[in-house]
Coordinates of C-alpha atoms in Angstrom, one line a residue:
X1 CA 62.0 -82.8 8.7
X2 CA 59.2 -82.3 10.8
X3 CA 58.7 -86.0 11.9
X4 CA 62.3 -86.2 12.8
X5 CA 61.7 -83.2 15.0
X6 CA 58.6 -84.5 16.4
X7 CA 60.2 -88.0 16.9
X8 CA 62.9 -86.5 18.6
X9 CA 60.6 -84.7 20.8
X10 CA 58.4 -87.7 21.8
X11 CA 61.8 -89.5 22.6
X12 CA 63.0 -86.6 25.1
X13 CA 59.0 -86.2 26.7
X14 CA 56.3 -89.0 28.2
X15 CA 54.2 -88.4 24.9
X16 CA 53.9 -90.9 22.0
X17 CA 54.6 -89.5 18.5
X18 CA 51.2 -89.6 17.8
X19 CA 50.2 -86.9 20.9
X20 CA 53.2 -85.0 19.6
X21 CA 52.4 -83.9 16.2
X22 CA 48.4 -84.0 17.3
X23 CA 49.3 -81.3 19.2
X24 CA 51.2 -79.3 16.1
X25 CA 47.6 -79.2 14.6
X26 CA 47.6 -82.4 12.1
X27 CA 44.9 -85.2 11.7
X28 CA 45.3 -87.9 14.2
X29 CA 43.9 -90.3 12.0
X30 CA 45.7 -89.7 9.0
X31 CA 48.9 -89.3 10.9
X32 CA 48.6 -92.4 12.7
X33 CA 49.1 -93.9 9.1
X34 CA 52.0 -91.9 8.0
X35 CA 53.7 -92.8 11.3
X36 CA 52.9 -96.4 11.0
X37 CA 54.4 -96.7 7.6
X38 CA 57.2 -94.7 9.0
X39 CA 58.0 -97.0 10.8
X40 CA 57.7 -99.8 8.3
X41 CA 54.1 -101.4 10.2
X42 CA 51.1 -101.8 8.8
X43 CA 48.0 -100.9 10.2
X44 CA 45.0 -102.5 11.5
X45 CA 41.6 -101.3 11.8
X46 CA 40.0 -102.7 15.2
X47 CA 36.2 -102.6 15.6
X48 CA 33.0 -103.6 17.7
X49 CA 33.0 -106.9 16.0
X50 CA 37.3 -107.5 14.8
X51 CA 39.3 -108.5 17.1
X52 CA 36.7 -111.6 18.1
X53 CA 36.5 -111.9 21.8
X54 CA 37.1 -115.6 21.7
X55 CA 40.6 -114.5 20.1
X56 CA 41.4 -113.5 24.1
X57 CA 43.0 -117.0 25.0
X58 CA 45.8 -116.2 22.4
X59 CA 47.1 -114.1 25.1
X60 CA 46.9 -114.0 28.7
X61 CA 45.5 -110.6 30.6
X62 CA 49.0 -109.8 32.0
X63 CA 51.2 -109.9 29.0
X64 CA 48.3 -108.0 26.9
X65 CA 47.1 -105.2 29.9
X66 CA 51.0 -104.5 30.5
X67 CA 52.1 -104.0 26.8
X68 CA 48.9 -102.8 25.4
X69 CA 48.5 -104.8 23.1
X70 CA 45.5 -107.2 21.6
X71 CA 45.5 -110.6 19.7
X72 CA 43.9 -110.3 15.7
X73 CA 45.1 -114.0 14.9
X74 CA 47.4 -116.6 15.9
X75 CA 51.2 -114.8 15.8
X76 CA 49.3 -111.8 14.8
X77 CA 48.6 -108.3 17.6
X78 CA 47.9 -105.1 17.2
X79 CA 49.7 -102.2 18.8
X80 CA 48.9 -98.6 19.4
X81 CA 52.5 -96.8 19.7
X82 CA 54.9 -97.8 16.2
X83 CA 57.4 -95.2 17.6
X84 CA 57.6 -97.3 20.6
X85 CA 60.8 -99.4 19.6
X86 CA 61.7 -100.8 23.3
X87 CA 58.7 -102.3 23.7
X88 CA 58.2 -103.7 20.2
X89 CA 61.5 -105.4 20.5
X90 CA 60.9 -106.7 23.9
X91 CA 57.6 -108.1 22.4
X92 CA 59.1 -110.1 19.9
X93 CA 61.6 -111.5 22.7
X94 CA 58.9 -112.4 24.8
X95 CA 57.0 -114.7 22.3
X96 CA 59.4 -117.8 21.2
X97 CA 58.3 -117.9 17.7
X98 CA 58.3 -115.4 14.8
X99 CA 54.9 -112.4 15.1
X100 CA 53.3 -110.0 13.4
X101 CA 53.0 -106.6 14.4
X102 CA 50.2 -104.4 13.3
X103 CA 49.3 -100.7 14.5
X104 CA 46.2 -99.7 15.6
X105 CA 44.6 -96.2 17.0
X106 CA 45.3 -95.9 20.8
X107 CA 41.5 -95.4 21.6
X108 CA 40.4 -98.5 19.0
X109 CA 43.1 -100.8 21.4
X110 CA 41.6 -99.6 24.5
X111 CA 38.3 -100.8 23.1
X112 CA 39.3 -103.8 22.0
X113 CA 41.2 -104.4 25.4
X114 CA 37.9 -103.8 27.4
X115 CA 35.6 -106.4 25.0
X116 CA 38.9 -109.2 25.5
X117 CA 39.7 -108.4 29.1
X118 CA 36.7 -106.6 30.4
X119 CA 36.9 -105.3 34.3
X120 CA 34.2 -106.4 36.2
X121 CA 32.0 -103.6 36.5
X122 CA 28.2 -104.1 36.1
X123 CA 25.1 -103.8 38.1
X124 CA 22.0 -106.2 38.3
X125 CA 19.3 -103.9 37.3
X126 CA 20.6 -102.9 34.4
X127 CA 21.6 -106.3 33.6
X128 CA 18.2 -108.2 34.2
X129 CA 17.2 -105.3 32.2
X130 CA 18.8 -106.6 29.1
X131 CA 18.3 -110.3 29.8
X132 CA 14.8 -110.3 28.2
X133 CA 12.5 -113.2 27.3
X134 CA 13.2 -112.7 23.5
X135 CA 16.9 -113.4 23.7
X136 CA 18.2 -115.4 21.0
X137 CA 21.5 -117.1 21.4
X138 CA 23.6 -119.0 19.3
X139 CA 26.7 -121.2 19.2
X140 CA 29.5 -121.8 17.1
X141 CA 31.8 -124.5 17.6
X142 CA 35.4 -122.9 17.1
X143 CA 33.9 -119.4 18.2
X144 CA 31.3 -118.0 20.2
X145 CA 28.5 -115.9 18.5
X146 CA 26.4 -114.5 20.8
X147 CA 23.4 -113.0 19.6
X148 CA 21.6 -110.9 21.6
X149 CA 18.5 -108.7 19.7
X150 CA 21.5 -106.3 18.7
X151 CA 23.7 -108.9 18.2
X152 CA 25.9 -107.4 20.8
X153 CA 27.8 -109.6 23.5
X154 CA 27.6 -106.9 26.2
X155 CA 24.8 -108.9 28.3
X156 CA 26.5 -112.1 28.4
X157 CA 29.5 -110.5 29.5
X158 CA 27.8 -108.0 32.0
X159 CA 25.7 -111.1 33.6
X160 CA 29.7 -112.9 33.7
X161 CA 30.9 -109.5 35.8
X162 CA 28.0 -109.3 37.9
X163 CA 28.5 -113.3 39.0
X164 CA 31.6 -112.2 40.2
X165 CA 31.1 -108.7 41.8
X166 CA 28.4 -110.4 43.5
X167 CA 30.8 -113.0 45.0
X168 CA 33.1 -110.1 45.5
X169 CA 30.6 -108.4 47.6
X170 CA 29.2 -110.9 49.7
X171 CA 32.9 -112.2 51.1
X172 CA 32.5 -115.3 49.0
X173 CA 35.9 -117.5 48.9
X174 CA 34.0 -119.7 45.6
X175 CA 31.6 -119.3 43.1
X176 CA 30.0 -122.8 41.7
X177 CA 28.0 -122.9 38.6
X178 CA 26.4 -125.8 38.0
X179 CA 23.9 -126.9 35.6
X180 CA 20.8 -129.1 36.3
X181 CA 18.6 -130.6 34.3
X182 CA 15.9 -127.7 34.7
X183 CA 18.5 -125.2 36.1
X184 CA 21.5 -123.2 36.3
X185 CA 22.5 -122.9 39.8
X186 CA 24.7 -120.5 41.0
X187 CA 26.3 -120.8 45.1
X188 CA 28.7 -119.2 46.9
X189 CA 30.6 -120.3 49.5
X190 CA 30.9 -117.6 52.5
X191 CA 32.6 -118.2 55.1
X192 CA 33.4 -121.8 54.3
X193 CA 29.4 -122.8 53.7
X194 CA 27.9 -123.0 50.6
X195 CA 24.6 -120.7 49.9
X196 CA 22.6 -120.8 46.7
X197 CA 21.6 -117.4 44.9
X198 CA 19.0 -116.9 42.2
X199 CA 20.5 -118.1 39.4
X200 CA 20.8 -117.3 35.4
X201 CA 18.3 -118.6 33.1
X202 CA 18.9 -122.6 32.1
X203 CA 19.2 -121.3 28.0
X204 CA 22.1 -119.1 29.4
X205 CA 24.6 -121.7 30.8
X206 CA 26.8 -122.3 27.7
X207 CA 27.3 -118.6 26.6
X208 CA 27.9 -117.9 30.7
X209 CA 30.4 -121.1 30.5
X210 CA 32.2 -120.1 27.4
X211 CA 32.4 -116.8 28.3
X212 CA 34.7 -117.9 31.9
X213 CA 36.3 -120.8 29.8
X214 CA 37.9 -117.5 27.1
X215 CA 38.6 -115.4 30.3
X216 CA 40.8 -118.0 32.1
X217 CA 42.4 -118.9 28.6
X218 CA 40.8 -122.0 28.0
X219 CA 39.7 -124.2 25.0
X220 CA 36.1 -123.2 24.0
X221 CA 36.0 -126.2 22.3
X222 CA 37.0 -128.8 24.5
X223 CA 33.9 -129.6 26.5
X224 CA 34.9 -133.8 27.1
X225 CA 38.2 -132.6 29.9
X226 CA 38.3 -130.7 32.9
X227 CA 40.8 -127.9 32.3
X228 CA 42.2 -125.5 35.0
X229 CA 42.6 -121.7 33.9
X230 CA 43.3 -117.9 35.6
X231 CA 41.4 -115.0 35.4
X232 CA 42.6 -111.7 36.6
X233 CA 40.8 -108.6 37.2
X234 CA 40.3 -105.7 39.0
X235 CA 37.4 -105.0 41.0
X236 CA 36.3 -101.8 43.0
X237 CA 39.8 -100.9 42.9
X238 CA 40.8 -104.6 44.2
X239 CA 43.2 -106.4 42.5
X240 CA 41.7 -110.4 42.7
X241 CA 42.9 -113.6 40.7
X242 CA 40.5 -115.9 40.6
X243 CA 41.2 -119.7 39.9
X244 CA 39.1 -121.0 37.4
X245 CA 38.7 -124.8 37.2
X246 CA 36.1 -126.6 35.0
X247 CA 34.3 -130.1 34.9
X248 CA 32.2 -131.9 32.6
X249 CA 29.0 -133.4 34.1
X250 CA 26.1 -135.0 33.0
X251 CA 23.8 -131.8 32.0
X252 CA 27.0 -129.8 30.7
X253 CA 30.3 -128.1 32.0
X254 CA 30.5 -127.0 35.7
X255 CA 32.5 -124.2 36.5
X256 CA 34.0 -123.7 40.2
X257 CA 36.1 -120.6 40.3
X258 CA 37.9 -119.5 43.9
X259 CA 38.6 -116.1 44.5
X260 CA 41.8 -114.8 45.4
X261 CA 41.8 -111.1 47.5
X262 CA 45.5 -109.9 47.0
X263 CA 44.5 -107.5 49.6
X264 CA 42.9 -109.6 51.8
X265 CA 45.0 -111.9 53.1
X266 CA 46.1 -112.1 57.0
X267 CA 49.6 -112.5 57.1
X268 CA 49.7 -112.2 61.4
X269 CA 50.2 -115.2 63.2
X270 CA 48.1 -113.1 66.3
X271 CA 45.2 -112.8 63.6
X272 CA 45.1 -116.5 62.9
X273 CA 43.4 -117.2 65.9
X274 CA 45.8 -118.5 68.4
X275 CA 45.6 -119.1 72.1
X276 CA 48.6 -117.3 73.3
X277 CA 49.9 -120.5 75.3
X278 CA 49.7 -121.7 71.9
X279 CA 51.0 -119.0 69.8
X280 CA 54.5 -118.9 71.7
X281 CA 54.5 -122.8 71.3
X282 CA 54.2 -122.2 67.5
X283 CA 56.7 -119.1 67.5
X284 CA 59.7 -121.2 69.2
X285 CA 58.6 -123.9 66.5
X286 CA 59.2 -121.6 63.2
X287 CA 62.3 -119.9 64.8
X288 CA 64.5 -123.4 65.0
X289 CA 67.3 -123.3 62.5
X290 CA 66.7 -126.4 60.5
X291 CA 64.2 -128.9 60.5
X292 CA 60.3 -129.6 58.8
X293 CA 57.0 -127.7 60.4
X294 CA 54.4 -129.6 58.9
X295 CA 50.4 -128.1 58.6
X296 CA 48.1 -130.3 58.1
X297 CA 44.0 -130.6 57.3
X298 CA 41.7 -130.7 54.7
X299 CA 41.4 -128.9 51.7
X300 CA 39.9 -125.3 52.7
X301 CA 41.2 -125.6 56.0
X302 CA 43.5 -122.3 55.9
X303 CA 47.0 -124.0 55.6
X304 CA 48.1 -121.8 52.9
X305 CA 47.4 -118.6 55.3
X306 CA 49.2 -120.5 57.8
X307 CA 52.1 -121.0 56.1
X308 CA 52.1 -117.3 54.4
X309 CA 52.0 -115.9 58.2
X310 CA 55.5 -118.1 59.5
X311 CA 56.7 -116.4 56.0
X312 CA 55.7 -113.4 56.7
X313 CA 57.1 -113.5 60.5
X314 CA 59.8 -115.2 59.3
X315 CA 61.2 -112.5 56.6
X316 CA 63.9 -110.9 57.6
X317 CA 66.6 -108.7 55.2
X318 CA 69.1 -111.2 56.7
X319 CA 67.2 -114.5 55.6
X320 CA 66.7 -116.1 52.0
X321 CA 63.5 -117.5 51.7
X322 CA 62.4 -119.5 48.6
X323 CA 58.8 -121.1 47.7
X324 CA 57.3 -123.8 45.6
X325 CA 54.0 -123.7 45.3
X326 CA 50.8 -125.0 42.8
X327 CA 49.7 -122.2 42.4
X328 CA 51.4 -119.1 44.1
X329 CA 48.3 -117.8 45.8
X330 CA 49.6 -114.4 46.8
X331 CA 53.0 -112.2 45.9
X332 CA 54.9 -112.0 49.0
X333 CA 57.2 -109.0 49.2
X334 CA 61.4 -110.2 49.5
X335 CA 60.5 -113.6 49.0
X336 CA 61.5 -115.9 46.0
X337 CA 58.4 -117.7 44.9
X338 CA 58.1 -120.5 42.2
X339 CA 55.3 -121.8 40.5
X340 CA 55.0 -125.7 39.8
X341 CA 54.4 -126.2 36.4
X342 CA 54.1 -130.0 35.8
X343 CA 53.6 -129.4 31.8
X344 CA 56.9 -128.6 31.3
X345 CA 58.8 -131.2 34.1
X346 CA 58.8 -128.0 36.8
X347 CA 57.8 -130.7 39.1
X348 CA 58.0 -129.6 43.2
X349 CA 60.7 -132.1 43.0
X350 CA 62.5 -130.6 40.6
X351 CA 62.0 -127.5 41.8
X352 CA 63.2 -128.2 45.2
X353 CA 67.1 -129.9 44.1
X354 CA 67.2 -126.4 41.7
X355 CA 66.4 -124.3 45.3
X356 CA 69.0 -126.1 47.4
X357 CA 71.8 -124.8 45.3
X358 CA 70.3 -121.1 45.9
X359 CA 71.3 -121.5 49.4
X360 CA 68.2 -120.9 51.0
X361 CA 67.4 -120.4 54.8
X362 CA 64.0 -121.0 54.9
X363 CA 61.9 -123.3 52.1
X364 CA 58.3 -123.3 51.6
X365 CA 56.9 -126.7 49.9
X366 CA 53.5 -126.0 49.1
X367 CA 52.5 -129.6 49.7
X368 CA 54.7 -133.1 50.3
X369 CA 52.4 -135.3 47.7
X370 CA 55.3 -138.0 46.8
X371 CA 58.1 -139.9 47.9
X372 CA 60.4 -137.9 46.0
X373 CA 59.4 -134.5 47.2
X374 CA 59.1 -135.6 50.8
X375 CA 62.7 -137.0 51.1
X376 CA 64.2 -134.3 49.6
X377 CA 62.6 -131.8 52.2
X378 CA 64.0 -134.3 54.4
X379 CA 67.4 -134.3 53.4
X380 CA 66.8 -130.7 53.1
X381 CA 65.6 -130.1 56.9
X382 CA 68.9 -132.3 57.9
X383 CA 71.4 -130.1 56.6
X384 CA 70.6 -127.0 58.5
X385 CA 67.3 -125.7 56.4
X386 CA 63.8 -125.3 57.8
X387 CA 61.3 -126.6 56.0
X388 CA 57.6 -125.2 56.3
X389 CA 54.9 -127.4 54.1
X390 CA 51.5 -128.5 54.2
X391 CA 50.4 -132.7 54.6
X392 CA 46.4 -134.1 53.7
X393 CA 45.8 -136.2 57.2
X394 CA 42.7 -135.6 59.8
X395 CA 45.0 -134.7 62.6
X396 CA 48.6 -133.9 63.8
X397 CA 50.1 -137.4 64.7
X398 CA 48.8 -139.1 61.6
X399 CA 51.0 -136.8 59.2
X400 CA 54.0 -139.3 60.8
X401 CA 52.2 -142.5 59.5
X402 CA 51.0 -140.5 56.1
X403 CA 54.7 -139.8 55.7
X404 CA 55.8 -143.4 56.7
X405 CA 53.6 -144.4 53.3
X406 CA 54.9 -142.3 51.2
X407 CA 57.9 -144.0 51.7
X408 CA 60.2 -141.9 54.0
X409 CA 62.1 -144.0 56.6
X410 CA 60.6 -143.5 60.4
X411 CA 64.6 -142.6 61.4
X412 CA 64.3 -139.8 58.8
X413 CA 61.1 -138.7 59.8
X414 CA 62.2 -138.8 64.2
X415 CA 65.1 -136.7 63.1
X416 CA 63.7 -134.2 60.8
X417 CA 60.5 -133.2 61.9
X418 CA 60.4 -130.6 64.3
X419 CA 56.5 -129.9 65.1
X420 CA 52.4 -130.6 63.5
X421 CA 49.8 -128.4 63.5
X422 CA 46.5 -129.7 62.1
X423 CA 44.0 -126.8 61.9
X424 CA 40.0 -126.0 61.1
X425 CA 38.2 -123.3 60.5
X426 CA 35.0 -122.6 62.0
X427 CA 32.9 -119.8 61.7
X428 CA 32.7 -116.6 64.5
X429 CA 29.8 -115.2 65.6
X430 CA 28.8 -111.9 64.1
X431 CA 29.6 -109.0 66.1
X432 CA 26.4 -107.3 65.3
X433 CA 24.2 -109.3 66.3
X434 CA 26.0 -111.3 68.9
X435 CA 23.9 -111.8 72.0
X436 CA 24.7 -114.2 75.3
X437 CA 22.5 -117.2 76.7
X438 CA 22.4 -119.4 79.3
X439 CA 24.4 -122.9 78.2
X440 CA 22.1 -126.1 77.7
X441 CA 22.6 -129.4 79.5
X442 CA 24.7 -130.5 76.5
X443 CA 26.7 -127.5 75.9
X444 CA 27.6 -127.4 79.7
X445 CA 28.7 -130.6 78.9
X446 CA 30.8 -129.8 76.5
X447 CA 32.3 -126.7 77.5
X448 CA 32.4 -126.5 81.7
X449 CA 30.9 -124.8 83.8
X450 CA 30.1 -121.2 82.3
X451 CA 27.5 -118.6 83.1
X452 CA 26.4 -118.1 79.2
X453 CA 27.8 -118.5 76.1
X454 CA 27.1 -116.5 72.8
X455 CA 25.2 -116.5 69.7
X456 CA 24.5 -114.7 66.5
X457 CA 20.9 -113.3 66.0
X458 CA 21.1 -112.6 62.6
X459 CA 21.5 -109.4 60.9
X460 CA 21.8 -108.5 57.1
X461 CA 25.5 -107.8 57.9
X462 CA 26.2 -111.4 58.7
X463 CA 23.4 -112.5 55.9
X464 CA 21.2 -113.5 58.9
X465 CA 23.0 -116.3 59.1
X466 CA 24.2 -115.3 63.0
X467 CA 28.0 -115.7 61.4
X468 CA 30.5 -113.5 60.3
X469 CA 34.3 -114.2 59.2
X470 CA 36.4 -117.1 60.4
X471 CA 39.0 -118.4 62.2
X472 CA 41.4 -121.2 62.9
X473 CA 41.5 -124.1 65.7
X474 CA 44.6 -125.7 66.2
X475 CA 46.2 -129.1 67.0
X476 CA 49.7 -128.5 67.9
X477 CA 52.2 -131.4 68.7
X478 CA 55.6 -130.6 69.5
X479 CA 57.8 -133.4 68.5
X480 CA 60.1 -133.5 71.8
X481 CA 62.9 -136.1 72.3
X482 CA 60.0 -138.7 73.9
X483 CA 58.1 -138.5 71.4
X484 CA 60.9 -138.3 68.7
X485 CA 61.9 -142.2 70.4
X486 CA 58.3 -143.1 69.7
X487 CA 58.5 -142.1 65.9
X488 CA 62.0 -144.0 65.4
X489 CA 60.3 -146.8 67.1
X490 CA 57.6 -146.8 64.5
X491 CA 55.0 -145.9 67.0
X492 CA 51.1 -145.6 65.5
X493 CA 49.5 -142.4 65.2
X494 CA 47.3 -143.7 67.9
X495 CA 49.9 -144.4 70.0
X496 CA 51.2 -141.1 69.2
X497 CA 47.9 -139.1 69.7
X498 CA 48.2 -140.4 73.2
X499 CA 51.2 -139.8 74.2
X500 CA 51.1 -135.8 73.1
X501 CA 48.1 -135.3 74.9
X502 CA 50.0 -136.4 78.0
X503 CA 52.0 -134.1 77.7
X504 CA 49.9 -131.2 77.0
X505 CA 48.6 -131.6 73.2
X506 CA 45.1 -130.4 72.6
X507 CA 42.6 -131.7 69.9
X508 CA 41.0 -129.4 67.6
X509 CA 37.6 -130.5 69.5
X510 CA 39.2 -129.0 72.6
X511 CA 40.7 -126.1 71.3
X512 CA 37.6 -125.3 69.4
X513 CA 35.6 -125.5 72.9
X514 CA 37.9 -123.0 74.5
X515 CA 36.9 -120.7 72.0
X516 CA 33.1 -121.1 72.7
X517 CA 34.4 -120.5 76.2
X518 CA 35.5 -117.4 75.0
X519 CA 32.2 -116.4 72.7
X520 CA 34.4 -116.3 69.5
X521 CA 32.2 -119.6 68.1
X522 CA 29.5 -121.6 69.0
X523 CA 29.1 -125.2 69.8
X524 CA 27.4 -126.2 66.9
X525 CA 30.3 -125.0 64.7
X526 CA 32.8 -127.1 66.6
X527 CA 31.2 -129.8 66.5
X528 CA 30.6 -130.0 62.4
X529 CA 34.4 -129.4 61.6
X530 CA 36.0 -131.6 64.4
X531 CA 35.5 -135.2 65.1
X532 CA 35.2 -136.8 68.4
X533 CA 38.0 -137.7 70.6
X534 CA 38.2 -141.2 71.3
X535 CA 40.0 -140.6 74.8

């Protein structure tokens, strides 16, 4: 009678069942039991060394931090509320085949949560501290077994958090871990240049390696393939997903993870870096009706943030805007976002005829990589959408010709496409330790006649590198009915190129040298992301 009371109690209150009658006076521990076989579970008794933290890939962080529960085998988790019926049924809906449920103690779960899906929290000290000399580590093929003088994994998982609170800290967009023949090197790139910090012991690369590979949810084992995998974790309050992606190489797996800062990202089109003749251009561009915007540039080159600030100044309550992207980088508020998965034929192709019959206004294509993609956001941009995706050329009017071999007829291409903007990003001067100085021969050259321009010292805010944050240079072509005739004619990009700087197109080089103009950049930074004009 008095567990129906108390159950009927938890139901009514925030409590578990457990808190319930722990408050009535009786033994957690024993009465953690008795509700368990209540309930018809059985129970499972977690501890430093059960579940196995390789056991974390059965799993991902999401699924297992939102439901709180932990993986004991394959099909097999352990829960810490039996009285919690909702969730235990929406549990076996999520997972397509048949599981086990076991029940485990509240406080044994949250231990067991924190060993499979630690937060990063660590600091070096301590952590060189336990790295001694007289380590001993060993390996296991299916499993990692990590022993450590008390056989304890905490090290090797500490040294994992501190890699990437490190990152975190110094504003890094990668982390690169590479092993040498005599070395494990660790770099980060900041501010789109790579720098190379102390690094972990040589002896220490495959426990760091398979440490990341069961984070991210990948096969321990499989050390012939790249694989791609997710980690996500909260730092200093910071909620970051970093992408995990992994190599083999000669001396062993290399591991490049980029850093995702959910908080982070710039979603104004003022903050991009714009000229403001340039930023009304761009404005009248993403406001058309219908039609394709395409960004182009390298790999690292900021499209993505582009793209998220039109769809941020796009998003309107009276708009339907729908994304396909590989990955989604960030979670955009009122926007419909998918994620390409290939595995399972949720190709951008497919993705994009399912979109069309949402009746979207606006669609996002992460990138046009194939015929089939590119000619449906054609036929897409024709019948009164606007499309907004992202092309891999050098510079504005070669996304025409790139789009020409992928197969899409020039006719298609003159009506469609609306405006190109191929962007860089170069590096500003720190504000610290910014200082003015009289131009050389070559920089008054370069940038006209101006009393000084600006430099950065070098301060331990900017890493005394004399450079702090970044931002974007722009090569914006608006596709107007003259140069529309050119692309129906089949024009080169050449051709092209020369044309839209007659009427009022500037290169990246030139765009970049305003900004030394304007002491946001240096010469020397211009000059390493841009390449010369011809003209």
């Amino acid at each position: 009678m008095e567990l129906d009371a108390a159950v009927s109690d938890a139901g009514r209150s925030e409590n578990t069942l457990l808190d319930v009658l722990a408050d009535l006076g009786h033994d957690k521990a024993r009465l953690f039991g008795c509700i368990a076989t209540h309930f018809g579970m059985e129970t499972a008794e977690l501890h430093a060394g059960f579940p196995a933290a390789s056991n974390a890939h059965l799993l991902d962080a999401e699924t297992a931090r939102r439901y709180r529960i932990v993986p004991l085998q394959k099909n097999e988790f352990a829960f810490g509320d039996p009285a919690d019926i909702e969730t235990l049924d929406t549990l076996r809906y999520l997972f397509k085949e048949p599981i086990q449920l076991k029940a485990a103690l509240p406080e044994q779960i949250s231990a067991a949560m924190e060993r499979l899906y630690p937060s990063v929290d660590g600091d070096a000290e301590t952590i060189i501290g336990q790295m001694g000399d007289d380590e001993k580590l060993q390996f296991e093929k299916e499993d990692v077994a990590l022993t450590l003088n008390d056989d304890s994994e905490e090290p090797i998982i500490k040294l994992v958090n501190l890699l990437i609170l490190e990152g975190f800290k110094q504003r890094a967009s990668d982390i690169h871990l590479e092993p040498l023949s005599t070395q494990f090197r660790v770099r980060y790139r900041i501010d789109g240049a790579l720098r190379e910090v102390e690094g972990p012991p040589r002896r220490l690369h495959p426990s760091v390696i398979s440490r990341l590979k069961i984070m991210a949810g990948m096969k321990i084992s499989e050390k012939r393939l790249p694989q791609d995998g997710r980690i996500e974790i909260r730092v200093t309050g910071r909620d970051l997903d970093l992408r995990v992606s992994s190599i083999p190489s000669n001396h062993g797996e290399s591991i490049v993870m980029r850093i995702l800062d959910k908080q982070n990202l710039t979603l104004g089109l003022p903050n991009l870096g714009f000229h403001e003749d340039d930023q009304k251009t761009f404005q009248r561009l993403i406001q058309y009706p219908d039609g394709i915007l395409l960004i182009t540039g390298p790999t690292g080159s900021g499209k993505t943030t582009s793209l998220y600030a039109c769809l941020n100044e796009l998003n309107k309550p009276d708009r339907k805007i729908i994304t396909v992207e590989d990955p989604v980088e960030y979670q955009l508020s009122g926007i419909n976002q998918v994620h390409v998965r290939a595995d399972i034929g949720l190709t951008f192709s497919a993705a994009l005829r399912s979109m069309l019959r949402q009746a979207p206004n606006i669609i996002m294509i992460g990138e046009i990589r194939d015929r089939e993609t590119a000619e449906i956001a054609v036929n897409a941009a024709l019948t009164g959408h606007l499309v907004l995706s992202t092309l891999h050329t050098n510079d504005a009017p070669s996304a025409v010709t790139r789009l020409a071999d992928i197969g899409v007829k020039p006719f298609l291409v003159s009506s469609s496409v609306r405006g190109i903007m191929a962007q860089r990003l170069v590096r500003t001067i720190c504000k610290h330790c910014k200082k003015p100085h009289p131009p050389t021969a070559a920089e008054q050259n370069l940038v006209g006649m101006v009393s000084n321009v600006w430099e950065g010292d070098g301060c331990a805010a900017c890493g005394h590198t004399g450079y702090l944050g970044r931002k974007g240079i722009f090569e914006l072509m608006n596709v107007n009915d003259d140069l529309r005739q050119m692309i129906y004619n089949g024009a080169s990009s050449t051709e092209l190129r020369a044309s839209a700087r007659a009427l009022g197109m500037r290169t990246l080089r030139e765009d970049g040298l305003r900004k030394v103009a304007d002491g946001i950049t240096t010469v020397n930074e211009v000059l390493r992301v841009t390449m010369r004009d011809k003209s």
